[in-house]
Short mmCIF file of C-alpha atoms in Angstrom, two decimals:
data_model
loop_
_atom_site.label_atom_id
_atom_site.label_comp_id
_atom_site.label_asym_id
_atom_site.label_seq_id
_atom_site.Cartn_x
_atom_site.Cartn_y
_atom_site.Cartn_z
CA MET A 1 79.46 142.91 80.25
CA LEU A 2 76.57 144.31 82.11
CA ASN A 3 77.08 147.89 82.91
CA LEU A 4 75.32 148.64 86.23
CA LYS A 5 75.70 152.42 85.84
CA LYS A 6 73.59 152.26 82.69
CA ILE A 7 70.68 150.61 84.36
CA ASN A 8 68.06 153.04 85.38
CA LEU A 9 65.76 152.14 88.16
CA LEU A 10 62.83 153.58 86.26
CA SER A 11 63.10 150.70 83.89
CA PHE A 12 62.03 148.32 86.68
CA LEU A 13 59.00 150.36 87.76
CA ILE A 14 56.38 148.92 85.42
CA PRO A 15 57.55 145.20 85.65
CA VAL A 16 57.56 145.41 89.44
CA LEU A 17 54.20 147.00 89.50
CA VAL A 18 52.77 144.40 87.15
CA LEU A 19 54.24 141.49 89.14
CA THR A 20 53.05 142.90 92.43
CA THR A 21 49.51 143.40 91.05
CA TRP A 22 49.53 139.95 89.57
CA TYR A 23 50.66 138.39 92.84
CA ILE A 24 48.10 140.21 94.91
CA VAL A 25 45.02 139.58 92.59
CA THR A 26 45.87 135.85 92.28
CA ARG A 27 46.59 135.39 95.94
CA GLU A 28 43.38 137.26 97.15
CA GLY A 29 41.41 135.17 94.71
CA MET A 30 40.14 138.30 92.78
CA VAL A 31 40.92 136.39 89.57
CA PRO A 32 40.37 132.73 89.36
CA PRO A 33 43.40 130.44 88.53
CA TYR A 34 41.62 129.18 85.34
CA LEU A 35 41.99 132.73 83.98
CA LEU A 36 45.26 133.63 85.49
CA PRO A 37 47.46 131.41 87.55
CA SER A 38 49.59 132.94 90.29
CA PRO A 39 53.25 133.82 89.45
CA SER A 40 54.64 131.05 91.82
CA SER A 41 52.56 128.38 90.22
CA LEU A 42 53.60 129.55 86.76
CA ILE A 43 57.17 129.39 87.78
CA LEU A 44 56.70 125.73 88.91
CA VAL A 45 54.80 124.82 85.63
CA SER A 46 57.70 126.46 83.66
CA ILE A 47 60.38 124.44 85.50
CA ASP A 48 58.25 121.19 85.03
CA PHE A 49 57.63 122.04 81.38
CA ALA A 50 61.29 122.45 80.87
CA ILE A 51 62.88 119.50 82.85
CA GLY A 52 59.75 117.33 83.60
CA THR A 53 60.35 116.16 87.08
CA LEU A 54 57.16 117.40 88.84
CA ASN A 55 54.61 115.99 86.38
CA ILE A 56 52.14 118.68 87.31
CA THR A 57 50.76 119.16 83.71
CA PRO A 58 50.33 116.82 80.78
CA TYR A 59 53.06 118.78 78.97
CA SER A 60 55.65 117.96 81.60
CA GLY A 61 59.21 117.93 80.03
CA THR A 62 58.12 118.70 76.56
CA LEU A 63 59.78 122.16 76.07
CA LEU A 64 62.69 120.79 74.06
CA THR A 65 60.40 119.00 71.57
CA HIS A 66 58.21 121.84 71.00
CA ALA A 67 60.77 124.55 71.09
CA SER A 68 63.06 122.67 68.61
CA ALA A 69 60.10 122.10 66.21
CA SER A 70 59.23 125.78 66.29
CA ILE A 71 63.00 126.84 65.85
CA THR A 72 63.40 124.50 62.95
CA ARG A 73 60.27 125.90 61.16
CA VAL A 74 61.36 129.58 61.83
CA LEU A 75 64.90 128.89 60.56
CA SER A 76 63.72 127.13 57.39
CA GLY A 77 61.11 129.83 56.58
CA PHE A 78 63.54 132.56 57.40
CA ALA A 79 66.32 131.03 55.43
CA LEU A 80 64.11 130.73 52.25
CA ALA A 81 62.87 134.38 52.70
CA THR A 82 66.45 135.56 53.25
CA PHE A 83 67.70 133.75 50.09
CA LEU A 84 64.86 135.07 47.91
CA GLY A 85 64.66 138.51 49.53
CA LEU A 86 68.40 139.29 49.36
CA THR A 87 68.90 137.99 45.82
CA LEU A 88 65.91 139.81 44.43
CA GLY A 89 66.51 142.91 46.60
CA PHE A 90 70.15 143.35 45.64
CA LEU A 91 69.25 142.80 41.95
CA THR A 92 66.34 145.32 41.85
CA GLY A 93 68.26 147.79 43.95
CA ARG A 94 70.97 148.05 41.19
CA SER A 95 69.25 147.25 37.90
CA MET A 96 66.34 149.29 36.44
CA VAL A 97 65.37 146.29 34.29
CA ALA A 98 65.02 144.15 37.29
CA LYS A 99 63.32 146.84 39.15
CA HIS A 100 60.70 147.37 36.57
CA THR A 101 60.29 143.65 36.05
CA PHE A 102 59.86 142.69 39.78
CA ASP A 103 59.16 145.69 42.00
CA PRO A 104 55.63 146.65 41.04
CA THR A 105 54.31 143.03 41.46
CA VAL A 106 56.17 142.53 44.64
CA HIS A 107 54.65 145.69 46.13
CA LEU A 108 51.18 144.70 44.90
CA ILE A 109 51.44 141.40 46.72
CA ARG A 110 52.97 143.14 49.73
CA ILE A 111 49.68 145.05 50.24
CA ILE A 112 47.82 141.79 51.01
CA PRO A 113 48.20 141.17 54.77
CA GLY A 114 50.09 138.07 55.63
CA ILE A 115 47.19 136.64 57.59
CA GLY A 116 45.04 137.04 54.45
CA TRP A 117 47.05 134.22 52.91
CA LEU A 118 46.10 131.68 55.50
CA PRO A 119 42.86 130.31 53.89
CA ILE A 120 44.34 129.94 50.43
CA ALA A 121 47.55 128.44 51.90
CA ILE A 122 45.44 125.83 53.68
CA VAL A 123 43.66 125.03 50.32
CA TRP A 124 46.96 124.73 48.57
CA PHE A 125 49.21 123.13 51.04
CA GLY A 126 46.87 121.50 53.49
CA VAL A 127 46.82 122.07 57.27
CA GLY A 128 50.32 121.96 58.85
CA GLU A 129 54.00 121.97 57.96
CA THR A 130 54.06 123.41 54.52
CA THR A 131 51.47 126.02 55.13
CA THR A 132 53.47 127.21 58.16
CA LEU A 133 56.66 127.33 56.15
CA PHE A 134 54.90 129.14 53.30
CA LEU A 135 53.41 131.76 55.67
CA ILE A 136 56.73 132.45 57.39
CA SER A 137 58.78 132.77 54.31
CA LEU A 138 56.08 134.91 52.56
CA ALA A 139 55.83 137.31 55.47
CA ALA A 140 59.51 137.54 56.15
CA PHE A 141 60.36 138.06 52.49
CA PHE A 142 58.99 141.51 52.17
CA PRO A 143 60.97 143.44 54.78
CA ILE A 144 64.11 141.64 53.71
CA TYR A 145 63.49 142.41 50.05
CA VAL A 146 62.49 146.03 50.48
CA ASN A 147 65.41 146.85 52.87
CA ALA A 148 68.03 145.03 50.82
CA ALA A 149 66.81 146.82 47.53
CA GLN A 150 66.82 150.24 49.41
CA GLY A 151 70.29 149.60 50.76
CA ALA A 152 71.65 148.61 47.36
CA SER A 153 70.12 151.48 45.49
CA SER A 154 71.43 154.09 47.89
CA VAL A 155 75.14 153.06 47.85
CA SER A 156 77.16 156.25 47.23
CA PRO A 157 78.05 156.57 43.64
CA LEU A 158 81.54 157.63 44.70
CA LEU A 159 82.07 154.24 46.35
CA ILE A 160 81.05 152.56 43.18
CA ARG A 161 83.51 154.70 41.24
CA ALA A 162 86.27 154.02 43.71
CA GLY A 163 85.57 150.22 43.49
CA LYS A 164 85.56 150.34 39.59
CA MET A 165 88.72 152.41 39.61
CA LEU A 166 90.50 149.91 41.83
CA GLY A 167 89.69 147.09 39.34
CA ALA A 168 86.42 145.53 40.64
CA ASN A 169 84.50 143.87 37.83
CA LYS A 170 80.77 143.46 37.69
CA VAL A 171 80.61 140.45 40.13
CA SER A 172 83.27 141.72 42.59
CA LEU A 173 81.73 145.19 42.64
CA TYR A 174 78.62 143.46 44.10
CA THR A 175 80.52 141.29 46.64
CA THR A 176 83.14 143.78 47.72
CA VAL A 177 81.32 147.23 47.41
CA ILE A 178 77.66 147.14 46.97
CA ILE A 179 76.56 144.42 49.43
CA PRO A 180 78.89 145.63 52.24
CA ALA A 181 77.74 149.19 51.73
CA ALA A 182 74.13 148.12 51.67
CA MET A 183 74.56 146.15 55.02
CA PRO A 184 73.09 148.54 57.54
CA SER A 185 69.78 148.73 55.72
CA THR A 186 69.92 145.01 54.81
CA ILE A 187 70.50 144.04 58.47
CA ALA A 188 67.55 146.13 59.51
CA GLY A 189 65.40 144.23 57.02
CA LEU A 190 66.68 140.78 58.24
CA ARG A 191 65.93 141.76 61.83
CA LEU A 192 62.39 142.81 60.86
CA GLY A 193 62.07 139.66 58.84
CA LEU A 194 63.22 137.43 61.75
CA GLY A 195 60.74 139.06 64.02
CA VAL A 196 57.86 138.59 61.58
CA SER A 197 58.93 134.95 61.14
CA TRP A 198 58.10 134.28 64.78
CA GLY A 199 54.73 135.92 64.47
CA PHE A 200 53.80 133.80 61.39
CA LEU A 201 55.18 130.71 63.01
CA VAL A 202 52.54 131.04 65.67
CA LEU A 203 49.81 131.58 62.98
CA GLY A 204 50.93 128.59 61.05
CA GLU A 205 51.18 126.33 64.09
CA LEU A 206 47.77 127.42 65.46
CA THR A 207 46.16 125.87 62.39
CA GLY A 208 47.19 122.45 63.57
CA VAL A 209 50.57 120.81 63.54
CA ALA A 210 51.56 118.04 65.95
CA ASN A 211 54.14 119.96 67.90
CA GLY A 212 55.56 123.41 68.29
CA LEU A 213 54.94 126.20 70.69
CA GLY A 214 51.97 127.56 68.68
CA ALA A 215 50.40 124.14 68.48
CA LEU A 216 51.06 123.71 72.20
CA MET A 217 49.14 127.01 72.96
CA MET A 218 46.10 125.81 71.05
CA ASP A 219 46.19 122.43 72.69
CA ALA A 220 46.65 123.90 76.10
CA ARG A 221 43.66 126.29 75.48
CA MET A 222 41.45 123.27 74.72
CA LEU A 223 42.53 121.39 77.84
CA GLY A 224 42.10 124.49 79.92
CA HIS A 225 45.76 124.92 80.87
CA VAL A 226 46.10 128.67 80.88
CA ASP A 227 49.44 128.35 82.58
CA ILE A 228 50.87 126.44 79.59
CA ILE A 229 49.49 129.08 77.19
CA LEU A 230 51.38 131.81 79.10
CA VAL A 231 54.55 129.72 79.42
CA SER A 232 54.44 129.20 75.62
CA MET A 233 54.07 132.89 75.07
CA ILE A 234 56.98 133.58 77.24
CA CYS A 235 59.10 130.99 75.52
CA ILE A 236 58.37 132.60 72.10
CA GLY A 237 59.23 135.98 73.46
CA ILE A 238 62.61 134.77 74.73
CA LEU A 239 63.35 132.78 71.58
CA GLY A 240 62.57 135.72 69.36
CA ARG A 241 64.84 138.02 71.37
CA VAL A 242 67.64 135.48 71.53
CA SER A 243 67.48 134.96 67.79
CA ASP A 244 67.62 138.68 67.19
CA ILE A 245 70.68 138.96 69.49
CA LEU A 246 72.38 135.96 67.61
CA LEU A 247 71.63 137.57 64.24
CA ILE A 248 73.29 140.88 65.33
CA SER A 249 76.30 139.21 66.85
CA PHE A 250 76.70 137.16 63.72
CA PHE A 251 76.98 140.35 61.57
CA LYS A 252 79.21 142.08 64.22
CA ARG A 253 81.51 139.09 64.21
CA SER A 254 81.62 138.87 60.41
CA GLY A 255 82.90 142.47 60.25
CA LEU A 256 80.01 143.52 58.09
CA MET A 257 78.41 145.66 60.78
CA ILE A 258 80.50 148.66 62.04
CA GLU A 259 79.65 151.53 64.21
CA GLY A 260 78.63 154.71 62.36
CA GLY A 261 77.19 153.14 59.19
CA ASN A 262 78.84 151.63 56.04
CA ASN A 263 77.79 154.13 53.35
CA GLU A 264 79.34 157.45 54.10
CA GLY A 265 81.13 157.71 50.72
CA ASN A 266 83.65 160.11 52.09
CA MET B 1 105.35 161.26 21.58
CA LYS B 2 105.55 158.42 23.95
CA GLY B 3 103.12 155.47 24.18
CA THR B 4 101.60 156.66 27.55
CA ASP B 5 101.15 160.32 26.68
CA ILE B 6 97.66 161.74 27.36
CA VAL B 7 96.25 163.60 24.29
CA ILE B 8 93.03 165.40 24.36
CA LYS B 9 91.68 166.88 21.08
CA GLY B 10 88.58 169.09 20.75
CA LEU B 11 86.92 167.62 23.81
CA SER B 12 83.51 169.11 24.46
CA LYS B 13 80.89 168.07 27.01
CA SER B 14 77.44 169.35 27.83
CA TYR B 15 74.97 168.31 30.51
CA ASN B 16 71.20 168.22 29.95
CA SER B 17 68.88 169.76 32.41
CA VAL B 18 66.39 167.55 34.03
CA ASN B 19 63.57 168.32 31.72
CA GLY B 20 65.98 167.78 28.74
CA GLU B 21 65.29 171.22 27.22
CA ASP B 22 68.31 173.24 28.23
CA SER B 23 71.91 172.04 28.01
CA LEU B 24 74.86 173.37 29.94
CA LYS B 25 78.07 173.30 28.14
CA VAL B 26 81.00 172.65 30.55
CA LEU B 27 83.85 171.86 28.24
CA ASP B 28 84.47 173.63 24.93
CA GLU B 29 86.99 172.16 22.63
CA VAL B 30 89.74 171.36 25.08
CA TYR B 31 93.10 170.50 23.78
CA LEU B 32 95.74 169.06 25.95
CA HIS B 33 98.93 167.12 25.68
CA ILE B 34 100.48 165.63 28.74
CA LYS B 35 103.77 163.74 28.50
CA GLN B 36 104.43 160.47 30.42
CA GLY B 37 105.74 161.09 33.88
CA GLU B 38 104.81 164.78 33.96
CA PHE B 39 103.23 166.43 36.86
CA VAL B 40 100.65 168.94 35.68
CA SER B 41 98.01 170.96 37.38
CA ILE B 42 94.77 172.35 36.09
CA VAL B 43 93.60 175.53 37.68
CA GLY B 44 90.48 177.54 36.91
CA PRO B 45 87.44 179.21 38.37
CA SER B 46 84.78 177.04 40.17
CA GLY B 47 82.43 175.30 37.75
CA CYS B 48 84.76 175.62 34.78
CA GLY B 49 84.72 171.88 34.07
CA LYS B 50 88.08 170.80 35.74
CA SER B 51 86.42 167.98 37.54
CA THR B 52 84.43 166.95 34.43
CA LEU B 53 87.67 166.82 32.46
CA LEU B 54 89.20 164.65 35.25
CA ASN B 55 86.14 162.38 35.19
CA ILE B 56 86.38 161.88 31.45
CA LEU B 57 90.14 160.94 31.81
CA ALA B 58 89.19 158.56 34.54
CA GLY B 59 86.52 156.98 32.33
CA PHE B 60 83.73 157.77 34.73
CA GLU B 61 82.05 159.93 32.05
CA SER B 62 82.61 160.41 28.28
CA GLY B 63 82.80 163.46 26.11
CA ASP B 64 80.24 164.49 23.57
CA ASP B 65 82.70 165.58 20.84
CA GLY B 66 86.44 165.17 20.37
CA VAL B 67 88.65 162.42 21.86
CA ALA B 68 90.71 161.75 24.94
CA THR B 69 93.34 159.27 24.31
CA CYS B 70 95.82 157.53 26.63
CA CYS B 71 98.34 155.01 25.44
CA ARG B 72 97.14 155.84 21.85
CA GLU B 73 93.84 154.37 22.79
CA LYS B 74 90.57 156.21 23.23
CA ILE B 75 89.59 156.39 26.92
CA GLU B 76 86.49 154.19 27.34
CA GLY B 77 85.57 153.10 30.80
CA VAL B 78 87.72 152.91 33.89
CA SER B 79 91.17 151.27 34.15
CA THR B 80 93.44 150.51 37.09
CA GLN B 81 96.09 152.27 35.06
CA ARG B 82 94.37 155.49 35.55
CA ALA B 83 94.07 155.83 39.35
CA VAL B 84 91.87 158.50 40.99
CA VAL B 85 92.20 160.34 44.34
CA PHE B 86 88.95 162.07 45.03
CA GLN B 87 88.29 165.30 46.77
CA SER B 88 87.01 163.25 49.76
CA PRO B 89 88.94 160.11 50.67
CA VAL B 90 86.05 157.78 49.57
CA LEU B 91 87.54 154.84 51.50
CA PHE B 92 85.51 151.72 52.30
CA PRO B 93 84.34 152.39 55.75
CA TRP B 94 83.74 148.75 56.55
CA LEU B 95 87.33 147.86 55.79
CA SER B 96 90.38 148.46 57.96
CA VAL B 97 93.08 150.80 56.68
CA ARG B 98 95.08 147.75 55.66
CA LYS B 99 92.18 146.09 53.88
CA ASN B 100 91.51 149.41 52.05
CA VAL B 101 95.00 149.40 50.67
CA LEU B 102 94.69 145.63 49.84
CA PHE B 103 91.44 146.25 48.01
CA GLY B 104 92.86 146.76 44.46
CA LEU B 105 95.37 144.01 44.80
CA LYS B 106 92.64 141.53 45.83
CA GLN B 107 91.02 142.17 42.44
CA LYS B 108 94.05 140.78 40.71
CA LYS B 109 95.23 137.27 40.51
CA MET B 110 98.48 137.19 42.45
CA ASP B 111 100.27 135.49 45.31
CA ASP B 112 98.93 136.70 48.60
CA GLY B 113 102.38 136.89 50.12
CA VAL B 114 103.33 139.37 47.43
CA ARG B 115 100.13 141.34 48.06
CA GLN B 116 100.78 141.67 51.77
CA LYS B 117 104.41 142.84 51.17
CA LEU B 118 103.23 145.43 48.74
CA VAL B 119 100.68 146.67 51.33
CA ASP B 120 103.29 146.83 54.03
CA LYS B 121 105.57 148.92 51.68
CA TYR B 122 102.88 151.44 50.79
CA LEU B 123 101.45 151.75 54.30
CA ASP B 124 105.02 152.64 55.22
CA ALA B 125 105.49 155.02 52.35
CA VAL B 126 102.55 157.14 53.27
CA GLY B 127 103.39 156.88 57.02
CA ILE B 128 100.19 155.04 58.26
CA SER B 129 101.66 151.69 59.25
CA ASP B 130 100.79 152.34 62.80
CA PHE B 131 97.18 152.74 61.94
CA GLU B 132 96.66 149.74 59.73
CA HIS B 133 94.06 148.08 62.01
CA TYR B 134 92.01 151.24 62.41
CA TYR B 135 88.82 151.94 60.38
CA PRO B 136 88.75 155.02 58.20
CA GLY B 137 86.04 156.61 60.35
CA GLN B 138 88.64 156.69 63.28
CA LEU B 139 91.19 158.69 61.33
CA SER B 140 91.49 162.42 60.58
CA GLY B 141 90.90 163.79 57.03
CA GLY B 142 94.56 163.99 56.31
CA MET B 143 95.16 160.45 57.49
CA GLN B 144 92.38 159.20 55.31
CA GLN B 145 93.77 160.97 52.31
CA ARG B 146 97.13 159.13 52.97
CA VAL B 147 95.18 155.87 52.85
CA ALA B 148 93.44 156.87 49.54
CA LEU B 149 96.86 157.67 48.07
CA ALA B 150 98.29 154.33 49.23
CA ARG B 151 95.49 152.29 47.92
CA VAL B 152 96.03 153.62 44.33
CA LEU B 153 99.74 153.84 44.37
CA VAL B 154 100.09 150.22 45.45
CA LEU B 155 98.71 149.36 42.03
CA ASP B 156 101.54 151.22 40.33
CA PRO B 157 99.41 153.18 37.96
CA ASN B 158 100.63 155.07 34.90
CA ILE B 159 98.43 157.93 35.55
CA LEU B 160 97.33 159.58 38.82
CA LEU B 161 94.24 161.79 38.56
CA MET B 162 93.74 164.00 41.61
CA ASP B 163 90.61 166.10 42.08
CA GLU B 164 91.46 168.72 44.75
CA PRO B 165 92.58 166.02 47.03
CA PHE B 166 93.91 168.30 49.79
CA ALA B 167 91.28 171.06 49.55
CA SER B 168 89.56 170.11 52.80
CA LEU B 169 92.70 169.70 54.79
CA ASP B 170 94.16 172.18 57.30
CA ALA B 171 97.28 174.11 56.25
CA GLN B 172 99.89 171.90 58.00
CA SER B 173 98.48 168.48 56.75
CA ARG B 174 98.07 170.00 53.30
CA LEU B 175 101.75 171.02 53.16
CA SER B 176 102.92 167.56 54.46
CA MET B 177 100.63 165.85 51.96
CA GLN B 178 102.12 167.93 49.17
CA GLU B 179 105.70 167.04 50.13
CA LEU B 180 104.69 163.33 50.55
CA LEU B 181 103.01 163.37 47.05
CA LEU B 182 106.11 164.96 45.39
CA ASP B 183 108.31 162.36 47.14
CA LEU B 184 106.20 159.36 45.96
CA TRP B 185 105.83 160.81 42.53
CA ASN B 186 109.65 161.09 42.30
CA LYS B 187 110.00 157.42 43.18
CA GLN B 188 107.34 156.08 40.98
CA LYS B 189 107.00 158.67 38.22
CA PRO B 190 103.41 158.32 37.19
CA THR B 191 101.87 161.08 35.13
CA VAL B 192 100.00 163.27 37.56
CA ILE B 193 97.02 165.36 36.63
CA PHE B 194 96.20 167.54 39.61
CA VAL B 195 93.04 169.68 39.70
CA THR B 196 93.15 172.52 42.22
CA HIS B 197 91.96 176.08 42.65
CA ASP B 198 95.01 176.86 44.88
CA VAL B 199 97.57 178.56 42.57
CA GLU B 200 100.38 178.26 45.08
CA GLU B 201 99.83 174.52 45.41
CA ALA B 202 99.72 174.10 41.56
CA LEU B 203 103.05 175.96 41.11
CA PHE B 204 104.74 174.17 43.92
CA LEU B 205 103.87 170.81 42.67
CA SER B 206 103.87 170.95 38.90
CA ASP B 207 105.95 170.95 35.81
CA LYS B 208 103.23 172.58 33.91
CA VAL B 209 100.09 174.45 34.85
CA PHE B 210 97.01 174.66 32.63
CA ILE B 211 94.73 177.64 33.32
CA MET B 212 91.14 177.15 32.25
CA THR B 213 88.53 179.75 31.38
CA GLU B 214 85.12 180.14 33.08
CA ARG B 215 82.40 177.78 31.87
CA PRO B 216 82.40 176.48 29.18
CA GLY B 217 85.89 175.63 30.07
CA ARG B 218 88.76 175.72 27.58
CA ILE B 219 92.55 175.95 28.07
CA LYS B 220 93.44 179.59 28.31
CA GLU B 221 97.12 179.32 28.97
CA GLU B 222 99.85 176.73 29.59
CA ILE B 223 102.61 177.66 31.93
CA ASP B 224 105.98 175.86 32.33
CA VAL B 225 107.11 175.73 35.85
CA THR B 226 110.89 175.24 35.83
CA PHE B 227 111.82 175.32 39.56
CA LYS B 228 114.62 172.90 40.25
CA ARG B 229 113.56 169.56 41.67
CA PRO B 230 113.56 168.11 44.34
CA ARG B 231 111.56 171.10 45.65
CA ASN B 232 110.85 172.05 49.18
CA ILE B 233 108.75 174.61 50.87
CA SER B 234 111.42 177.28 50.58
CA VAL B 235 110.73 177.67 46.84
CA ILE B 236 107.52 179.37 47.67
CA GLY B 237 109.44 182.27 49.17
CA THR B 238 111.62 183.02 46.08
CA PRO B 239 111.02 186.04 43.92
CA GLU B 240 110.61 183.87 40.84
CA PHE B 241 107.86 181.97 42.51
CA SER B 242 106.03 185.18 43.48
CA GLU B 243 106.35 186.49 39.97
CA LEU B 244 104.80 183.40 38.46
CA LYS B 245 102.11 183.24 41.05
CA LYS B 246 101.21 186.89 40.20
CA HIS B 247 101.17 186.12 36.54
CA VAL B 248 98.72 183.07 37.03
CA LEU B 249 96.48 185.13 39.43
CA SER B 250 96.19 187.94 37.02
CA THR B 251 95.28 185.55 34.13
CA LEU B 252 92.71 183.92 36.32
CA MET B 253 91.38 187.50 37.27
CA SER B 254 91.12 188.60 33.63
CA ILE B 255 88.84 185.59 33.14
CA TYR B 256 86.13 186.89 35.28
#
């Protein structure tokens, strides 16, 4: 539960200052509404966007459609990246043959910025769905792969010996010792990957898909609805944070994430 | 000679330096014969190759020359029949105490009810039943070593290899662990090979003490310890014990 003692008033200083300034500059007309709507009108637009009873924008009541399209894309891309990243990462982390085979190429490709893949992705997959999925999984793959490999390669040799001595064979050594011991680093990689997924979701959707929060932002920009652009940004922020919290609670619940790290080896 | 005796003949082992030019010889023609069910200790100066010898017996490493056999077979690779208790507990920190003890049984095909009963029995035997739902990180070093002991004894190994397992414990926990170990050994009678640098500990626990030389390690002397069993702490106060301790210490001193 929320621990009130832990909340420091200083944490509210900047948000309150920003909100106050925002309120004043929009109310006094220092900034015109087509650049920045007032906080109160933004709240109304948000509510209308979510439940659609006010009909004040053309996007009234479409939150669920756009958000679910975006969430589906992020989950598919992230799932693909997780599957490839973990499989390859755990493999190269423990096998020199796999490391020499895959690692140099992966790191070579990693140097190319994710955004740099956009033009070629459009050429290959066309504008839209597949390109978005490709960009998300490509970008999320690297942090997941690198951290899983790092985690797997730094498992304490004593833990490996203990596992073998207790009868673990090649396969069960992976499932019962190496992967659990590599979890702290792996989870860090998955969190980074999930964060990156939201970033590349927006990039992919900006290029032109029918729905999704990124597409909405682009559409709203063309129709001059700066309020909807801002609301979409806030939605992506919230969804990103919520997905991160869900990811962590999943690992805490599964018992694979414990306080104080998994790889002490003593 | 019984089937499960451990026989080591002319075992040598060297380590290469990083650049591969120099090699460091740690074991030099070690001969050992350990009977089934015996409790033996290996004492010797630091760096004399005690731990290397134990690692070879465990199957973690292999010797360069000579052979180490167990059950008339050359030791190659690890086996659950040769259990190891390390110097540090090396428990799986992401598993509860209970699941740590369950780990080895889970690797075998067997009825889960039988597994759970065995775990209960050994948690109780080492006195950690009340802590079964704790994580290793929440326990003291002595308690962790109890878990480490339980997780190998539950597999009923023929041979128990122990590498200075109580070295980092305080005096009281060490003493209670020694008594616990003797008690469990008496019930299960595995062959125990106990590496230590504590002469008193070696004499208190063992049937036989092997004294090793400085690196490269060889067996310098083999001492039979014949104090009546079951032993308790009072044996340490007897003149015979002091005499034997003096003898072992002077042998160790003459090595330097």
